[in-house]
Short mmCIF file of C-alpha atoms in Angstrom, two decimals:
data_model
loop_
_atom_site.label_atom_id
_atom_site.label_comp_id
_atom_site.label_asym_id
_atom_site.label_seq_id
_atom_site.Cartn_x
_atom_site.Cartn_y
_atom_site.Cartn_z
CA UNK A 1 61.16 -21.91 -18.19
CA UNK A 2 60.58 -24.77 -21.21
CA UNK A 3 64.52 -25.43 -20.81
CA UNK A 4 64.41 -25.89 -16.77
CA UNK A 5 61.76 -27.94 -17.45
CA UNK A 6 63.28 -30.15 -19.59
CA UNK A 7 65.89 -30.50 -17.55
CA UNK A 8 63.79 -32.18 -14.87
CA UNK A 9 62.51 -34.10 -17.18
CA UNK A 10 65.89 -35.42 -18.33
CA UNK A 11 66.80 -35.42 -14.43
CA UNK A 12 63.34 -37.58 -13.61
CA UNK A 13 64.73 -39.66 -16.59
CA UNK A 14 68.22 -40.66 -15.52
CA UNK A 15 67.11 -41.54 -11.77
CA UNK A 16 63.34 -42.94 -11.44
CA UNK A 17 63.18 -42.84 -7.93
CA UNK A 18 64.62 -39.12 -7.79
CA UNK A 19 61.87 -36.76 -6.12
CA UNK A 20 60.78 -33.10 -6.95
CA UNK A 21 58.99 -31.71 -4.52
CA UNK A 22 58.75 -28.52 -6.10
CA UNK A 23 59.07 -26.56 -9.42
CA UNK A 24 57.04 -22.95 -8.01
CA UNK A 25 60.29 -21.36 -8.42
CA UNK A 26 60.53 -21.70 -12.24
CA UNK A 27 56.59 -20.18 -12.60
CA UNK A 28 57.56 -16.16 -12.84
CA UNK A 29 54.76 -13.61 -12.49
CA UNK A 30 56.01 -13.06 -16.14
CA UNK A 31 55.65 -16.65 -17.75
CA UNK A 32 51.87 -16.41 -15.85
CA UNK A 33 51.78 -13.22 -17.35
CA UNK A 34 52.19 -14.56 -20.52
CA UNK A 35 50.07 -18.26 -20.22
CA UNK A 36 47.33 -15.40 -19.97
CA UNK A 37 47.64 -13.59 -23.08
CA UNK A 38 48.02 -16.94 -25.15
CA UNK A 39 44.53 -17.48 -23.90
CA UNK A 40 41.60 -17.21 -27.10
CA UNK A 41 39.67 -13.77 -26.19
CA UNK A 42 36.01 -15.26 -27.03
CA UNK A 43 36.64 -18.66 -25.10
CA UNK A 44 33.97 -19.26 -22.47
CA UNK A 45 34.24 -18.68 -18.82
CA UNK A 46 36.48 -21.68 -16.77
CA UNK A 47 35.64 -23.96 -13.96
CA UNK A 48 35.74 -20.65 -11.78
CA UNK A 49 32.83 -19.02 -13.96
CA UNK A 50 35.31 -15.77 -15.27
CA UNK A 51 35.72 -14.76 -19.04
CA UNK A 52 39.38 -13.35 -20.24
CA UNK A 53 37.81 -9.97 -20.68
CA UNK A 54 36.99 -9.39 -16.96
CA UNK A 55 40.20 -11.29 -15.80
CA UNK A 56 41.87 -8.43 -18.19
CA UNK A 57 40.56 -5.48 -16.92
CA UNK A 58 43.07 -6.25 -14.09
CA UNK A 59 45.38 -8.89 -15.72
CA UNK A 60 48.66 -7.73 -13.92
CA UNK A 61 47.74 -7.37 -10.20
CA UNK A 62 45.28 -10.86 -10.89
CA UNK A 63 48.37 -12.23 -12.35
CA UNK A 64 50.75 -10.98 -9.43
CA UNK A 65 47.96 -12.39 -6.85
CA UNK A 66 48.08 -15.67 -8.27
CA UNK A 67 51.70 -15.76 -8.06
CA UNK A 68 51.45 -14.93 -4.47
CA UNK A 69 49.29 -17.68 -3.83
CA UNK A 70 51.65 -20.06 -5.83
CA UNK A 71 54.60 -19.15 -4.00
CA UNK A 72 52.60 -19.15 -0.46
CA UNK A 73 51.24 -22.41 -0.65
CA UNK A 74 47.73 -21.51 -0.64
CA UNK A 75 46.86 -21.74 -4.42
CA UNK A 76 44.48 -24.79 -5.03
CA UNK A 77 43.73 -26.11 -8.24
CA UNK A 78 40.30 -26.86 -8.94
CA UNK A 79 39.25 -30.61 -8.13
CA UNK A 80 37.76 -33.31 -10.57
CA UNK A 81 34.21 -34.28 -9.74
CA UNK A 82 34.35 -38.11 -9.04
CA UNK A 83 30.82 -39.82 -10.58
CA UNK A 84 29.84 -43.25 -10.77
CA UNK A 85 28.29 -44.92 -13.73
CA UNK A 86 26.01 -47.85 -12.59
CA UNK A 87 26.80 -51.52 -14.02
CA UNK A 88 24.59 -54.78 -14.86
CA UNK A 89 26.58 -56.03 -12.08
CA UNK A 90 25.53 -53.96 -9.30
CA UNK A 91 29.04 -52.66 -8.88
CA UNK A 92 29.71 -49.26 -10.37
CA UNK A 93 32.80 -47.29 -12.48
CA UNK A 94 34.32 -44.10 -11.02
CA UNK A 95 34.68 -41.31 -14.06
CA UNK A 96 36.22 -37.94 -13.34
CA UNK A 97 34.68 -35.26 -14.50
CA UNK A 98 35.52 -31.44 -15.79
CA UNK A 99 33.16 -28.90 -16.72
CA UNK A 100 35.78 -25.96 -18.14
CA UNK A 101 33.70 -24.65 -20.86
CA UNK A 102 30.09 -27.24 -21.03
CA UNK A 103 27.21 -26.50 -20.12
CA UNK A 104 26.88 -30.31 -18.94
CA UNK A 105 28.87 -32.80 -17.79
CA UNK A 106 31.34 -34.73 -20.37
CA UNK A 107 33.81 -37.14 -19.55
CA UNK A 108 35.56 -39.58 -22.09
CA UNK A 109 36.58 -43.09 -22.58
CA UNK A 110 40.27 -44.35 -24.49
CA UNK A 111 41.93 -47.32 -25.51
CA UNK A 112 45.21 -46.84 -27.64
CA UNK A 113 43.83 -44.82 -30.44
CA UNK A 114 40.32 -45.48 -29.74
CA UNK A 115 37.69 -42.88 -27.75
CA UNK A 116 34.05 -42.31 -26.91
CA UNK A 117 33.29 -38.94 -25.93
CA UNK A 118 30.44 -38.60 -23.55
CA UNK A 119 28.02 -35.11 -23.19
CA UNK A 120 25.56 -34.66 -21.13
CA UNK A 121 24.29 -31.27 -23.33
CA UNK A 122 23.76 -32.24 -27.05
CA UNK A 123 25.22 -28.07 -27.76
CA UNK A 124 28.24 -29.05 -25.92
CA UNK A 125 28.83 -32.34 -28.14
CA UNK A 126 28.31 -30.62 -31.29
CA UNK A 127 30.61 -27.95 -30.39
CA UNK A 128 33.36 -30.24 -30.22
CA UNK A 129 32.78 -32.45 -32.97
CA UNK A 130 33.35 -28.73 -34.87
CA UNK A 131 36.14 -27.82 -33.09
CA UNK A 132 38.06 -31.24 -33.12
CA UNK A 133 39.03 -31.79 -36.51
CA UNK A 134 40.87 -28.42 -36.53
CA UNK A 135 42.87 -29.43 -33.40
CA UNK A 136 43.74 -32.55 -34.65
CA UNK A 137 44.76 -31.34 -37.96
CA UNK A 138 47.51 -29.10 -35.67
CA UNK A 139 49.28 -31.70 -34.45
CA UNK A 140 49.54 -33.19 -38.25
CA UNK A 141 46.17 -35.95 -37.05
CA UNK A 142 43.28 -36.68 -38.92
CA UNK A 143 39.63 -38.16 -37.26
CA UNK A 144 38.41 -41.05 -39.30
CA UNK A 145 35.55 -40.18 -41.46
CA UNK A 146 33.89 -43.22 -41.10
CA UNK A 147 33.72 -43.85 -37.58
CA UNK A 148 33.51 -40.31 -36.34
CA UNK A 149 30.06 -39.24 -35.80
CA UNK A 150 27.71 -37.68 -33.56
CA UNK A 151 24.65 -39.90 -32.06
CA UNK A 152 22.10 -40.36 -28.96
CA UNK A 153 22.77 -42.92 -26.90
CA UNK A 154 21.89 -43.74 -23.07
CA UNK A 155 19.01 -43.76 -20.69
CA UNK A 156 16.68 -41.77 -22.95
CA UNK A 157 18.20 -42.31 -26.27
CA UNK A 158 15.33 -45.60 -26.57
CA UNK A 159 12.52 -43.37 -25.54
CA UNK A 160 13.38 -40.23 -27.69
CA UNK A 161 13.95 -42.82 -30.49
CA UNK A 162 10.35 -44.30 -29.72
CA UNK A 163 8.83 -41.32 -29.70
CA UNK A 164 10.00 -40.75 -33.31
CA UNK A 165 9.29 -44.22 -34.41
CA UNK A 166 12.72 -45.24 -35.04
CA UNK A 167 15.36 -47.45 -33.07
CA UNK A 168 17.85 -46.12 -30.71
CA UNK A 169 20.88 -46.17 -32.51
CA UNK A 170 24.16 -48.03 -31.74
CA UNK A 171 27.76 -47.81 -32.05
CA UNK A 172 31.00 -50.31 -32.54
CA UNK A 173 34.10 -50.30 -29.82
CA UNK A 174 36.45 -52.58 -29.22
CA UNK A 175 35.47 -55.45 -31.22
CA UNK A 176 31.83 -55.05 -29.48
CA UNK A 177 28.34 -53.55 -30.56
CA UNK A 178 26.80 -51.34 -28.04
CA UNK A 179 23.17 -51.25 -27.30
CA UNK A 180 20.75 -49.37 -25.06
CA UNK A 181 18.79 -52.07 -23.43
CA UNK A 182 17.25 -53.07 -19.99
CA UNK A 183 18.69 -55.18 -17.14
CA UNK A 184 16.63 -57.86 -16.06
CA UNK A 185 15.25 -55.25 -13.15
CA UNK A 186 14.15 -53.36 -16.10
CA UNK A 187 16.63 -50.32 -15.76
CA UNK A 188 18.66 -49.38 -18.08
CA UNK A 189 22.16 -50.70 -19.03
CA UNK A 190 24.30 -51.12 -22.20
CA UNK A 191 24.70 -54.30 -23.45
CA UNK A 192 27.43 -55.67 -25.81
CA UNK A 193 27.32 -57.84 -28.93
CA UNK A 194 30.29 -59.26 -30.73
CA UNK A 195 30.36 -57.64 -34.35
CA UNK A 196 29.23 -60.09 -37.25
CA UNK A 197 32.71 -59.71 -38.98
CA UNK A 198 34.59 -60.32 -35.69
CA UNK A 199 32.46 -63.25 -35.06
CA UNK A 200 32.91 -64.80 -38.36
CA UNK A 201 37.08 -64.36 -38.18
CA UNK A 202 36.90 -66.07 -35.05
CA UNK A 203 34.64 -68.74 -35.94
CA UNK A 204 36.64 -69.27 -39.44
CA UNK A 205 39.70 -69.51 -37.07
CA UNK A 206 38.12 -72.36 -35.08
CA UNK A 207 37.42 -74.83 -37.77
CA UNK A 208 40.44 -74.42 -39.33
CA UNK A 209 42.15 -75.50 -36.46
CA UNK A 210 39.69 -78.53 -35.52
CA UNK A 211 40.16 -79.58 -39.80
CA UNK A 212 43.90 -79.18 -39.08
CA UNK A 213 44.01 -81.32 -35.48
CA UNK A 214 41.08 -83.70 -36.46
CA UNK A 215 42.98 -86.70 -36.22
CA UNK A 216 44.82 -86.23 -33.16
CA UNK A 217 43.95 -87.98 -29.71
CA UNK A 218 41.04 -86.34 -28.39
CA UNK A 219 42.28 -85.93 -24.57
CA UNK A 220 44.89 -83.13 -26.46
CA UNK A 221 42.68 -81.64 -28.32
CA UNK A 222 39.76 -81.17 -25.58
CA UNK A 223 42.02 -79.09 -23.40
CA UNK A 224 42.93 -77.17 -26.15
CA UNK A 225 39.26 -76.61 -27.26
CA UNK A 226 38.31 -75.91 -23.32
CA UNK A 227 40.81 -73.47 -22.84
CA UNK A 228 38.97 -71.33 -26.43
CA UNK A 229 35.57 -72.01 -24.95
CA UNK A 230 37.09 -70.54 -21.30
CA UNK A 231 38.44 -67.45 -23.40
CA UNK A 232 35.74 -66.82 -25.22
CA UNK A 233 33.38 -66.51 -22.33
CA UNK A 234 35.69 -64.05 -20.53
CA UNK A 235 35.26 -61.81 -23.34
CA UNK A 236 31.47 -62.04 -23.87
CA UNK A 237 29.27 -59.34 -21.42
CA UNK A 238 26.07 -59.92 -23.59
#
């Protein structure tokens, strides 16, 4: 099946606007058959709540139903669970959510090579953090031992952190420092702070160019120095 499914691949790659409508023909009752038995043994039950061993006592004829349902249409694949994450704003940001094997809800947040992962269960986010290093390490990766770690941080992070007399803690992303703090309504929001070093580079940046353009008309240089001040703000949510 990996071959016919290169193909399309290739196919999907020669003509963009080329469409599939359907690849249920290349999924066998014995490929299924096998995507089952690749499966770990002790993993914990899926979205649908059942463990491999009591899919197993009947793997064939489960496997053979499922086909069935593949090949009649009527197979549907469990949907994400759309939540929304309040803003300072007002507004709010959609995150789709799976709960395969947590005991809470977890969801996670990427740029390039960059991620936050989110748990709602503090079992289900140190599970991970044991489990990810290993996966990485199988695709020839490596999780950087500085900047991976495990913390509290949201709605209750500030009170549990009170409660112990310490600070809630924070954590660096994109450039920014992120805080627990309160919106002006008093509820709770994250706030961002440029990092010091970031700040620094930028502001070192800055008066080298106004040492280097000093002496040139000031109706040039304004709009320059208008358009930085316009930048900057765009990029500041403190």
């Amino acid at each position: 099946m990996c071959a016919d499914i290169d193909r399309i691949a290739e196919l999907a790659k020669e003509d963009p606007k080329r469409q599939f409508y359907s690849i249920a023909h290349l999924i066998t009752v014995e490929k299924l058959y096998e995507a089952f038995r690749s499966l770990r043994k002790d993993a914990s039950a899926g979205v649908d709540g059942v463990k491999y061993a009591e899919y197993e006592t009947n793997a064939e004829e489960n496997v053979r139903q499922l086909h069935r349902r593949l090949v009649e249409g009527k197979y549907q694949v469990q949907p994400l669970r759309r939540v929304y994450i309040p803003k300072e704003n007002g507004q709010q940001r959609p995150i789709s959510t799976v709960k395969p094997r947590m005991k809470g809800e977890a969801y996670e947040i990427r740029f390039a090579d960059d991620a936050i992962l989110c748990f709602q269960n503090k079992e289900d986010a140190e599970k991970v953090l044991s489990v990810l290093p290993k996966r990485f390490e199988k695709y020839g990766l490596t999780l950087h031992p500085e900047k991976t770690r495990l913390i509290e941080f949201g709605r209750y992070a500030a009170r549990n952190a009170k409660q112990r007399g310490k600070k809630p803690e924070t954590f660096d992303f994109l450039g920014f420092k992120h805080i627990c703090a309160r919106s002006r309504k008093g509820k709770f929001a994250v706030h961002g702070r440029t990092l010091a070093k970031r700040l620094r580079r930028g502001l070192k940046a800055i008066t080298g160019w106004c040492k280097q353009h000093r002496h040139e008309p000031v109706a040039g240089t304004s709009r320059v120095w208008m358009s930085i001040n316009t930048s900057s703000a765009c990029f500041s949510f403190v």
